[in-house]
Amino acid sequence: GLKARGVSIIYISHILEDVMRLCDRTTVLRDGNMVQSGPVAEVTTDDLARFMVGHDVRTEALQRDKTTAHEVLRGEHLSDGRAFRDVSFSVRSGEVLGVPGLLGDGRSELFQAVFGAGPYEGEVFIEGKPVKVTSTPQAISLGIGYVPRNRKENGIIKDMDIVENGSMVPLPRLARRG
């Protein structure tokens, strides 16, 4: 209706199919510079993706047969009674699990619990075997790592350099060896 009345609309999106369906013209900015502008009829979604990132985007290389990869980590009906409730997930070898959400939605608390830094109810399985993770050293020994959302505040010791920070996890194991 707005378009029919002569109203111009600027639509900003990374959903290229919507851009192709809704827009008459496209303009692509990359690093603050205009890299493409013209009628939608003169570009494809592949063209737009290439303009956006600066090179061809090949999604077929990212696909793999997920049925052959074995499950490395699974959580079933995980709850802590306040921040997260009845969460289940499965991660297979070579897979990246994305858990999007907003601040305060319980994601950090969920994965801190799986890492042994908080209580949880439910079941955690590593390589198909049930485990009860009760401490971060135990989690590390089981092969579980955790990268906090705010790495500058929670992932490093600011007074230590990168080598010292990077040496902290294996330090106890190295110290036992003499």
Short mmCIF file of C-alpha atoms in Angstrom, two decimals:
data_model
loop_
_atom_site.label_atom_id
_atom_site.label_comp_id
_atom_site.label_asym_id
_atom_site.label_seq_id
_atom_site.Cartn_x
_atom_site.Cartn_y
_atom_site.Cartn_z
CA GLY A 1 0.00 0.00 0.00
CA LEU A 2 2.79 2.45 0.86
CA LYS A 3 4.61 1.67 -2.37
CA ALA A 4 1.42 2.26 -4.37
CA ARG A 5 1.08 5.69 -2.73
CA GLY A 6 4.62 6.64 -3.81
CA VAL A 7 6.28 6.20 -0.42
CA SER A 8 9.94 5.18 -0.59
CA ILE A 9 11.01 2.45 1.82
CA ILE A 10 14.53 1.52 2.86
CA TYR A 11 14.59 -2.16 3.82
CA ILE A 12 17.73 -3.47 5.53
CA SER A 13 18.10 -7.24 5.73
CA HIS A 14 20.46 -10.19 5.40
CA ILE A 15 17.54 -12.38 4.32
CA LEU A 16 18.29 -12.24 0.62
CA GLU A 17 15.14 -14.06 -0.50
CA ASP A 18 13.06 -11.32 1.17
CA VAL A 19 15.17 -8.63 -0.51
CA MET A 20 14.59 -10.26 -3.90
CA ARG A 21 10.83 -10.56 -3.26
CA LEU A 22 10.14 -7.16 -1.70
CA CYS A 23 12.59 -4.70 -3.22
CA ASP A 24 12.92 -2.91 -6.55
CA ARG A 25 16.56 -1.92 -6.11
CA THR A 26 19.48 -3.15 -4.03
CA THR A 27 22.49 -1.44 -2.55
CA VAL A 28 25.16 -3.43 -0.75
CA LEU A 29 27.53 -1.85 1.75
CA ARG A 30 30.67 -3.63 2.93
CA ASP A 31 33.05 -2.09 5.45
CA GLY A 32 31.25 1.23 5.08
CA ASN A 33 31.66 1.35 1.29
CA MET A 34 29.01 0.89 -1.37
CA VAL A 35 30.03 -2.15 -3.45
CA GLN A 36 26.86 -2.63 -5.51
CA SER A 37 23.71 -0.75 -6.44
CA GLY A 38 21.10 -1.44 -9.08
CA PRO A 39 17.79 -3.05 -9.98
CA VAL A 40 16.87 -6.33 -8.26
CA ALA A 41 16.18 -7.84 -11.69
CA GLU A 42 19.91 -7.57 -12.50
CA VAL A 43 21.23 -9.62 -9.52
CA THR A 44 20.73 -13.02 -7.94
CA THR A 45 20.92 -13.98 -4.26
CA ASP A 46 24.35 -15.49 -5.00
CA ASP A 47 25.46 -12.13 -6.46
CA LEU A 48 24.23 -10.27 -3.38
CA ALA A 49 25.98 -12.71 -1.03
CA ARG A 50 29.23 -12.29 -2.99
CA PHE A 51 28.94 -8.49 -2.83
CA MET A 52 28.27 -8.67 0.93
CA VAL A 53 31.29 -10.82 1.87
CA GLY A 54 33.69 -10.01 -0.97
CA HIS A 55 34.00 -13.54 -2.38
CA ASP A 56 31.85 -16.42 -3.61
CA VAL A 57 29.78 -18.01 -0.86
CA ARG A 58 29.64 -21.77 -1.31
CA THR A 59 27.13 -23.46 0.97
CA GLU A 60 27.35 -26.92 -0.58
CA ALA A 61 30.87 -27.40 0.85
CA LEU A 62 29.44 -26.83 4.34
CA GLN A 63 26.99 -29.69 4.06
CA ARG A 64 27.98 -33.12 5.31
CA ASP A 65 26.27 -36.37 6.10
CA LYS A 66 25.36 -35.83 9.73
CA THR A 67 24.07 -39.36 10.18
CA THR A 68 27.60 -40.79 10.06
CA ALA A 69 29.03 -38.50 12.74
CA HIS A 70 28.81 -39.89 16.26
CA GLU A 71 27.25 -38.01 19.12
CA VAL A 72 29.84 -36.45 21.44
CA LEU A 73 27.65 -34.52 23.90
CA ARG A 74 23.98 -34.72 24.82
CA GLY A 75 21.90 -33.04 27.48
CA GLU A 76 18.43 -34.30 28.35
CA HIS A 77 15.81 -32.41 30.35
CA LEU A 78 18.37 -30.10 31.97
CA SER A 79 17.06 -27.64 34.56
CA ASP A 80 18.51 -25.59 37.37
CA GLY A 81 15.18 -24.53 38.84
CA ARG A 82 15.54 -20.83 37.98
CA ALA A 83 17.52 -19.81 34.86
CA PHE A 84 16.80 -22.73 32.50
CA ARG A 85 14.18 -25.45 32.41
CA ASP A 86 13.78 -28.74 30.52
CA VAL A 87 16.48 -28.11 27.91
CA SER A 88 17.66 -30.96 25.68
CA PHE A 89 20.33 -30.87 22.96
CA SER A 90 22.66 -33.15 21.02
CA VAL A 91 26.00 -32.37 19.38
CA ARG A 92 27.71 -34.68 16.90
CA SER A 93 31.38 -34.82 15.99
CA GLY A 94 32.30 -31.94 13.67
CA GLU A 95 29.08 -30.09 14.41
CA VAL A 96 28.62 -26.59 15.83
CA LEU A 97 25.59 -26.11 18.06
CA GLY A 98 24.17 -22.58 18.01
CA VAL A 99 22.01 -21.47 20.93
CA PRO A 100 20.71 -17.98 20.11
CA GLY A 101 18.82 -15.83 22.56
CA LEU A 102 18.77 -12.67 24.61
CA LEU A 103 20.74 -11.66 27.68
CA GLY A 104 19.27 -13.21 30.80
CA ASP A 105 17.57 -16.11 29.02
CA GLY A 106 19.57 -18.83 30.79
CA ARG A 107 22.00 -19.85 28.04
CA SER A 108 25.11 -18.98 30.03
CA GLU A 109 23.80 -20.71 33.16
CA LEU A 110 22.93 -23.83 31.14
CA PHE A 111 26.38 -24.26 29.68
CA GLN A 112 28.13 -23.24 32.90
CA ALA A 113 26.21 -26.08 34.57
CA VAL A 114 27.28 -28.54 31.86
CA PHE A 115 30.84 -27.30 32.49
CA GLY A 116 30.49 -28.05 36.21
CA ALA A 117 30.24 -24.42 37.36
CA GLY A 118 26.64 -24.66 38.53
CA PRO A 119 24.05 -27.18 39.66
CA TYR A 120 21.66 -28.94 37.31
CA GLU A 121 19.07 -31.66 37.19
CA GLY A 122 18.70 -33.91 34.19
CA GLU A 123 21.23 -36.01 32.35
CA VAL A 124 24.46 -35.28 30.48
CA PHE A 125 26.00 -37.87 28.18
CA ILE A 126 29.53 -37.81 26.77
CA GLU A 127 30.15 -40.24 23.92
CA GLY A 128 26.86 -41.91 24.90
CA LYS A 129 27.87 -42.52 28.54
CA PRO A 130 25.97 -40.78 31.34
CA VAL A 131 28.04 -38.44 33.53
CA LYS A 132 27.23 -36.13 36.40
CA VAL A 133 29.48 -33.09 36.01
CA THR A 134 29.99 -31.53 39.44
CA SER A 135 33.17 -29.46 38.98
CA THR A 136 35.10 -27.64 36.30
CA PRO A 137 38.23 -29.80 36.73
CA GLN A 138 36.04 -32.87 36.17
CA ALA A 139 34.52 -31.25 33.06
CA ILE A 140 37.97 -30.50 31.68
CA SER A 141 39.09 -34.07 32.34
CA LEU A 142 36.02 -35.26 30.40
CA GLY A 143 37.00 -33.06 27.45
CA ILE A 144 34.44 -30.32 28.02
CA GLY A 145 35.55 -26.71 27.52
CA TYR A 146 33.68 -23.48 28.10
CA VAL A 147 34.16 -20.11 26.42
CA PRO A 148 32.27 -17.46 28.38
CA ARG A 149 30.15 -14.82 26.67
CA ASN A 150 32.26 -12.01 28.14
CA ARG A 151 35.75 -13.37 27.62
CA LYS A 152 37.49 -10.19 28.81
CA GLU A 153 35.74 -10.37 32.18
CA ASN A 154 35.32 -14.12 32.67
CA GLY A 155 37.76 -15.87 30.36
CA ILE A 156 41.15 -14.41 31.22
CA ILE A 157 43.18 -13.06 34.10
CA LYS A 158 43.86 -9.49 32.99
CA ASP A 159 47.19 -9.14 34.81
CA MET A 160 48.63 -12.14 32.96
CA ASP A 161 49.86 -12.17 29.36
CA ILE A 162 48.53 -14.52 26.66
CA VAL A 163 51.12 -17.25 27.32
CA GLU A 164 50.39 -17.25 31.05
CA ASN A 165 46.60 -17.33 30.43
CA GLY A 166 47.00 -20.09 27.86
CA SER A 167 49.11 -22.16 30.24
CA MET A 168 46.59 -22.21 33.09
CA VAL A 169 44.52 -25.22 32.01
CA PRO A 170 47.40 -27.68 31.43
CA LEU A 171 49.47 -26.29 34.36
CA PRO A 172 48.29 -28.79 37.01
CA ARG A 173 48.95 -31.71 34.65
CA LEU A 174 52.40 -30.35 33.78
CA ALA A 175 53.22 -29.69 37.46
CA ARG A 176 52.47 -33.33 38.36
CA ARG A 177 55.00 -34.44 35.74
CA GLY A 178 57.69 -32.36 37.41
#
